Coordinates of C-alpha atoms in Angstrom, one line a residue:
Chain A
X168 CA 29.4 -22.3 -21.7
X169 CA 26.9 -22.8 -24.6
X170 CA 24.3 -24.2 -22.2
X171 CA 24.7 -21.3 -19.8
X172 CA 24.3 -18.9 -22.6
X173 CA 21.1 -20.6 -23.8
X174 CA 19.8 -20.6 -20.3
X175 CA 20.5 -16.9 -20.0
X176 CA 18.6 -16.2 -23.2
X177 CA 15.6 -18.3 -22.1
X178 CA 15.6 -16.4 -18.8
X179 CA 15.8 -13.1 -20.5
X180 CA 12.9 -13.9 -22.7
X181 CA 10.7 -15.2 -19.9
X182 CA 11.4 -13.2 -16.8
X183 CA 8.4 -14.4 -15.0
X184 CA 9.6 -18.0 -15.2
X185 CA 12.8 -17.3 -13.3
X186 CA 13.8 -20.1 -11.0
X187 CA 14.3 -19.2 -7.3
X188 CA 18.0 -18.5 -7.4
X189 CA 18.5 -17.3 -11.0
X190 CA 19.6 -13.7 -11.2
X191 CA 19.7 -13.3 -7.4
X192 CA 22.8 -15.2 -6.5
X193 CA 24.1 -12.2 -4.6
X194 CA 20.9 -11.6 -2.6
X195 CA 21.9 -11.0 1.1
X196 CA 20.9 -13.4 3.8
X197 CA 17.8 -12.2 5.6
X198 CA 17.3 -11.4 9.3
X199 CA 13.7 -12.3 10.3
X200 CA 13.9 -10.3 13.5
X201 CA 14.7 -7.0 11.7
X202 CA 12.3 -8.2 9.0
X203 CA 9.5 -8.1 11.6
X204 CA 10.3 -4.5 12.5
X205 CA 10.2 -3.6 8.9
X206 CA 6.9 -5.4 8.4
X207 CA 5.3 -3.6 11.3
X208 CA 6.6 -0.2 10.2
X209 CA 6.2 -0.4 6.4
X210 CA 3.8 -3.3 5.5
X211 CA 1.2 -3.2 8.4
X212 CA -0.6 -0.2 7.0
X213 CA -2.1 -2.4 4.3
X214 CA -1.3 -6.0 5.5
X215 CA -1.8 -8.2 8.5
X216 CA -0.6 -11.8 8.8
X217 CA -4.0 -13.2 9.5
X218 CA -6.6 -10.7 8.1
X219 CA -7.3 -9.4 4.7
X220 CA -7.2 -5.6 4.9
X221 CA -6.3 -3.2 2.1
X222 CA -3.9 -5.8 1.0
X223 CA -4.2 -9.6 1.4
X224 CA -3.3 -11.6 4.5
X225 CA 0.2 -12.9 4.5
X226 CA 0.1 -16.1 6.5
X227 CA 1.6 -18.9 4.3
X228 CA 2.4 -16.5 1.4
X229 CA 5.9 -17.9 1.0
X230 CA 5.8 -20.8 -1.4
X231 CA 2.2 -20.0 -2.4
X232 CA 0.9 -19.0 -5.8
X233 CA 0.5 -15.3 -6.2
X234 CA -3.1 -14.0 -5.8
X235 CA -4.4 -17.0 -3.9
X236 CA -5.2 -15.8 -0.3
X237 CA -8.9 -16.8 0.3
X238 CA -11.5 -14.0 0.4
X239 CA -9.3 -11.2 -1.0
X240 CA -10.3 -9.3 -4.1
X241 CA -7.0 -9.3 -6.1
X242 CA -6.4 -7.3 -9.3
X243 CA -7.0 -9.5 -12.3
X244 CA -3.3 -9.1 -13.2
X245 CA -2.0 -10.6 -9.9
X246 CA -4.7 -13.3 -9.8
X247 CA -3.8 -14.4 -13.4
X248 CA -0.1 -14.3 -12.9
X249 CA 1.7 -17.7 -12.6
X250 CA 4.2 -16.4 -10.1
X251 CA 5.0 -18.5 -7.1
X252 CA 6.3 -16.5 -4.1
X253 CA 10.0 -17.4 -3.6
X254 CA 12.9 -15.4 -2.3
X255 CA 13.6 -14.3 -5.9
X256 CA 10.1 -13.4 -6.9
X257 CA 9.4 -11.6 -3.6
X258 CA 12.6 -9.6 -4.0
X259 CA 11.5 -8.5 -7.5
X260 CA 8.0 -7.7 -6.3
X261 CA 9.2 -5.6 -3.4
X262 CA 11.7 -3.8 -5.6
X263 CA 8.9 -2.5 -7.9
X264 CA 5.6 -4.5 -7.8
X265 CA 3.9 -2.8 -10.8
X266 CA 7.0 -3.3 -13.0
X267 CA 7.2 -6.9 -12.0
X268 CA 3.5 -7.6 -12.5
X269 CA 2.0 -4.9 -14.7
X270 CA -1.6 -4.2 -13.8
X271 CA -1.1 -5.1 -10.2
X272 CA -2.1 -2.6 -7.5
X273 CA 0.5 -2.5 -4.9
X274 CA 2.7 0.6 -5.4
X275 CA 4.8 0.2 -2.3
X276 CA 8.6 -0.2 -3.0
X277 CA 11.4 -1.4 -0.7
X278 CA 14.5 0.3 -2.0
X279 CA 17.2 -1.6 0.0
X280 CA 18.2 -5.2 -0.9
X281 CA 19.0 -6.0 2.7
X282 CA 15.6 -4.7 3.9
X283 CA 13.9 -6.8 1.2
X284 CA 15.8 -9.9 2.3
X285 CA 15.0 -9.3 6.0
X286 CA 11.2 -8.9 5.4
X287 CA 11.2 -11.9 3.1
X288 CA 13.0 -13.9 5.9
X289 CA 10.2 -12.8 8.3
X290 CA 7.4 -13.8 5.8
X291 CA 9.0 -17.2 5.6
X292 CA 8.5 -17.7 9.3
X293 CA 4.8 -17.0 9.0
X294 CA 3.9 -20.4 7.7
X295 CA 0.3 -21.7 7.1
X296 CA -1.4 -23.0 10.3
X297 CA -1.4 -26.7 10.5
Chain B
X138 CA -8.6 22.5 9.5
X139 CA -10.8 23.4 6.6
X140 CA -8.0 23.5 4.2
X141 CA -8.8 21.5 1.1
X142 CA -6.1 19.7 -0.8
X143 CA -6.6 20.2 -4.5
X144 CA -5.8 17.2 -6.5
X145 CA -5.0 19.1 -9.7
X146 CA -2.3 16.9 -11.2
X147 CA -1.7 19.2 -14.1
X148 CA -2.8 19.4 -17.7
X149 CA -3.8 16.1 -19.2
X150 CA -4.1 16.1 -22.9
X151 CA -7.4 15.8 -24.6
X152 CA -6.6 12.4 -26.1
X153 CA -5.8 11.0 -22.7
X154 CA -9.0 12.4 -21.2
X155 CA -11.0 10.7 -24.0
X156 CA -9.4 7.4 -23.3
X157 CA -10.1 7.8 -19.6
X158 CA -13.7 8.5 -20.5
X159 CA -13.8 5.2 -22.4
X160 CA -12.2 3.4 -19.5
X161 CA -14.7 4.9 -17.1
X162 CA -17.3 3.4 -19.4
X163 CA -16.2 0.0 -18.1
X164 CA -13.4 -0.9 -20.6
X165 CA -10.3 -2.4 -19.1
X166 CA -6.7 -1.3 -19.7
X167 CA -6.1 -3.9 -22.4
X168 CA -9.0 -2.8 -24.6
X169 CA -8.1 0.8 -24.2
X170 CA -4.6 0.0 -25.3
X171 CA -6.0 -2.0 -28.2
X172 CA -8.0 1.0 -29.3
X173 CA -4.8 3.0 -29.2
X174 CA -3.2 0.5 -31.6
X175 CA -6.1 0.4 -33.9
X176 CA -6.3 4.2 -34.1
X177 CA -2.5 4.5 -34.4
X178 CA -2.4 6.5 -31.2
X179 CA 1.2 7.1 -30.1
X180 CA 0.3 7.9 -26.5
X181 CA -1.5 4.8 -25.4
X182 CA 1.2 4.1 -22.8
X183 CA -0.2 7.1 -21.0
X184 CA -3.5 5.3 -20.4
X185 CA -1.7 2.5 -18.7
X186 CA 0.3 5.0 -16.6
X187 CA -2.9 6.8 -15.5
X188 CA -4.4 3.4 -14.6
X189 CA -1.4 2.4 -12.5
X190 CA -1.5 5.8 -10.7
X191 CA -5.2 5.4 -10.1
X192 CA -4.6 1.9 -8.7
X193 CA -2.1 3.3 -6.2
X194 CA -4.5 6.1 -5.2
X195 CA -7.3 3.6 -4.8
X196 CA -5.2 1.5 -2.4
X197 CA -4.5 4.7 -0.4
X198 CA -8.2 5.4 -0.4
X199 CA -8.7 2.1 1.3
X200 CA -6.4 3.2 4.0
X201 CA -8.3 6.4 4.5
X202 CA -11.6 4.6 4.8
X203 CA -10.0 2.4 7.4
X204 CA -8.6 5.4 9.4
X205 CA -12.0 7.1 9.3
X206 CA -13.7 4.0 10.6
X207 CA -11.1 3.5 13.3
X208 CA -11.6 7.1 14.6
X209 CA -15.3 6.6 14.4
X210 CA -15.1 3.5 16.5
X211 CA -12.8 5.2 18.9
X212 CA -15.0 8.3 19.2
X213 CA -18.1 6.2 19.9
X214 CA -16.4 3.9 22.3
X215 CA -16.9 6.2 25.3
X216 CA -13.2 5.6 26.1
X217 CA -11.9 9.0 25.0
X218 CA -12.0 12.0 27.3
X219 CA -11.9 15.6 26.2
X220 CA -9.6 17.1 24.9
X221 CA -8.4 13.8 23.3
X222 CA -11.8 13.2 21.9
X223 CA -11.6 16.6 20.1
X224 CA -8.3 15.7 18.6
X225 CA -9.6 12.4 17.4
X226 CA -12.6 14.2 15.7
X227 CA -10.2 16.7 14.1
X228 CA -7.9 14.0 12.8
X229 CA -10.9 12.1 11.4
X230 CA -12.0 15.2 9.6
X231 CA -8.5 15.3 8.0
X232 CA -8.9 11.7 6.9
X233 CA -12.3 12.6 5.4
X234 CA -10.7 15.4 3.4
X235 CA -8.0 13.0 2.2
X236 CA -10.7 10.5 1.2
X237 CA -12.6 13.2 -0.8
X238 CA -9.4 14.4 -2.5
X239 CA -8.4 10.9 -3.4
X240 CA -11.9 10.1 -4.8
X241 CA -11.7 13.2 -7.0
X242 CA -8.2 12.3 -8.3
X243 CA -9.1 8.7 -9.0
X244 CA -12.2 9.8 -10.9
X245 CA -10.1 12.2 -12.9
X246 CA -7.8 9.4 -13.9
X247 CA -10.7 7.3 -15.0
X248 CA -10.7 4.9 -12.1
X249 CA -13.5 3.7 -9.9
X250 CA -13.0 4.7 -6.2
X251 CA -13.2 1.8 -3.8
X252 CA -16.0 1.8 -1.3
X253 CA -15.5 1.6 2.5
X254 CA -16.0 -1.8 4.1
X255 CA -18.6 -2.4 6.8
X256 CA -17.8 -1.3 10.4
X257 CA -18.0 -5.0 11.4
X258 CA -15.3 -5.8 8.9
X259 CA -13.0 -3.1 10.4
X260 CA -13.8 -4.2 14.0
X261 CA -12.6 -7.7 13.0
X262 CA -9.6 -6.8 10.9
X263 CA -8.3 -4.2 13.3
X264 CA -8.9 -6.5 16.3
X265 CA -11.0 -3.9 18.1
X266 CA -11.9 -6.5 20.7
X267 CA -8.5 -5.9 22.3
X268 CA -9.1 -2.1 22.7
X269 CA -10.2 -1.5 26.2
X270 CA -8.9 2.0 27.3
X271 CA -8.2 5.4 26.0
X272 CA -4.5 4.4 25.8
X273 CA -5.4 1.4 23.7
X274 CA -7.4 3.7 21.3
X275 CA -4.5 6.1 21.0
X276 CA -2.0 3.3 20.4
X277 CA -4.1 1.9 17.7
X278 CA -4.6 5.3 16.1
X279 CA -0.9 6.0 16.3
X280 CA 0.0 2.7 14.7
X281 CA -2.4 3.3 11.8
X282 CA -1.0 6.9 11.4
X283 CA 2.6 5.7 11.2
X284 CA 1.6 2.9 8.8
X285 CA -0.2 5.4 6.6
X286 CA 2.7 7.9 6.6
X287 CA 5.1 5.1 5.7
X288 CA 2.7 3.8 3.0
X289 CA 2.4 7.2 1.4
X290 CA 6.2 7.6 1.5
X291 CA 6.8 4.1 0.0
X292 CA 4.5 4.5 -3.0
X293 CA 6.1 7.8 -4.1
X294 CA 8.6 6.3 -6.5
X295 CA 5.8 4.3 -8.3
X296 CA 3.8 7.3 -9.5
X297 CA 4.1 7.9 -13.2
X298 CA 2.9 11.5 -12.7
X299 CA 5.1 13.4 -10.2
X300 CA 2.1 15.6 -9.2
X301 CA 0.6 12.6 -7.5
X302 CA 3.9 11.8 -5.9
X303 CA 3.9 15.3 -4.4
X304 CA 0.3 14.8 -3.1
X305 CA 1.4 11.6 -1.6
X306 CA 4.1 13.5 0.3
X307 CA 1.5 16.0 1.5
X308 CA -0.7 13.2 2.8
X309 CA 2.3 11.6 4.5
X310 CA 3.0 14.9 6.3
X311 CA -0.6 15.1 7.7
X312 CA -0.3 11.5 9.0
X313 CA 3.0 12.4 10.6
X314 CA 1.5 15.4 12.3
X315 CA -1.2 13.1 13.7
X316 CA 1.4 10.5 14.8
X317 CA 3.4 13.2 16.6
X318 CA 0.4 14.6 18.5
X319 CA -0.7 11.1 19.5
X320 CA 2.9 10.3 20.7
X321 CA 2.9 13.4 22.9
X322 CA -0.6 12.7 24.3
X323 CA 0.6 9.1 25.1
X324 CA 3.6 10.7 26.9
X325 CA 6.0 8.6 24.8
X326 CA 9.5 9.9 23.7
X327 CA 10.0 11.2 20.2
X328 CA 12.4 9.3 17.9
X329 CA 16.0 9.9 18.8
X330 CA 17.1 9.1 15.3
X331 CA 16.5 11.3 12.2
X332 CA 14.8 9.7 9.2
X333 CA 12.7 7.4 11.3
X334 CA 9.7 7.5 8.9
X335 CA 9.8 5.4 5.8
X336 CA 12.3 3.1 7.4

C-alpha cells in the first residue's frame, strides 16, 4: 500500500517518466486494420509511413525516441523530450499533443480512446525495415 | 472565387502585441516568458498560447504549400482535360488564398511562416511517379483534400483562441467542397453515412 502510494506520487510529479502501462491499465485493445483506415483518413494529410512531409515519417516510430526520424526538422521541444513512443505515451500524445509536450507543433487530436488504440496498433505494425 | 478570408482573430491587447514583436525579433518562447516574469507581467501565458496557435497554423500552411504544388504538377502534367483543368486551377487559387491568409495570421501572432519545399521534394514525397492519368491526378487531389479537411477539423480543439478555431472550420469547409466536386467528377458515390469527415 505504502509502496503504491509512493509510486503514485513519483508518477504524479514526473508525468513524462511514466512507464508504458502506468495510468493506462484500462486502454482498449487496438485493431490495426481499423487503425490503418484512421491513419489514411486522419493522419495522412501530414504523415506518410516512409516520407517526411509536413510531419515526420512514421516507419519504426513505435519504440523509438521522440523526435528522431532522420531528416525531419522537429520543434526543439519534441527533439529535446526524453519520451519513448510506447502505447501509453502515444495515447497521451494523440489525446492532446501540445499538452503532453508543450512547445511541440502537432495540434491534431484524436478524441476517442478506441480510435487512439487502433491507430497505435497500426503504427506498431509499421516496423523499421531490416 | 475572389473572396478573401480575413484572419482577424479579434482584439489582442497591447502587451501581447509587444511580446509578439519581441518574439518576431528572434526570441524564443522561453525568453519571452522570462521577460514576463522579470517585468511582473501577469499575462505571459498568453504569449505561449499565441505561439502554440501560430505553430498549428504553420503546420496548416505546410499543407497548403503541398496542395498548391500538387495542383501545379497536375495542371502542368498534360493529363488534365477541360473542364477538369479549370476546376484544378480554381481549387489551386483557393489554396493560394488559404496560404496568404495563414501567412498573415502567423505573422500577426509573431510566428515565422514556413516556406514551401522544392517541387522535386513534393514529387518524391507525394509519389508523383505513380500518377499516369487524369483519374490518378484526381484521386491524388481528392486524397489530399480529404486529408486537409480532416486535419483542419482535428486541430480545432487545440486552438487557444476560438477565432482561429472558426477559421480552421472555414478552411475545412473549402477543402470539403473540393473533395465533393472531385468525387462527382470521378463518378464515385457520395458517403452513405453522415459525419464521414473527421472520422
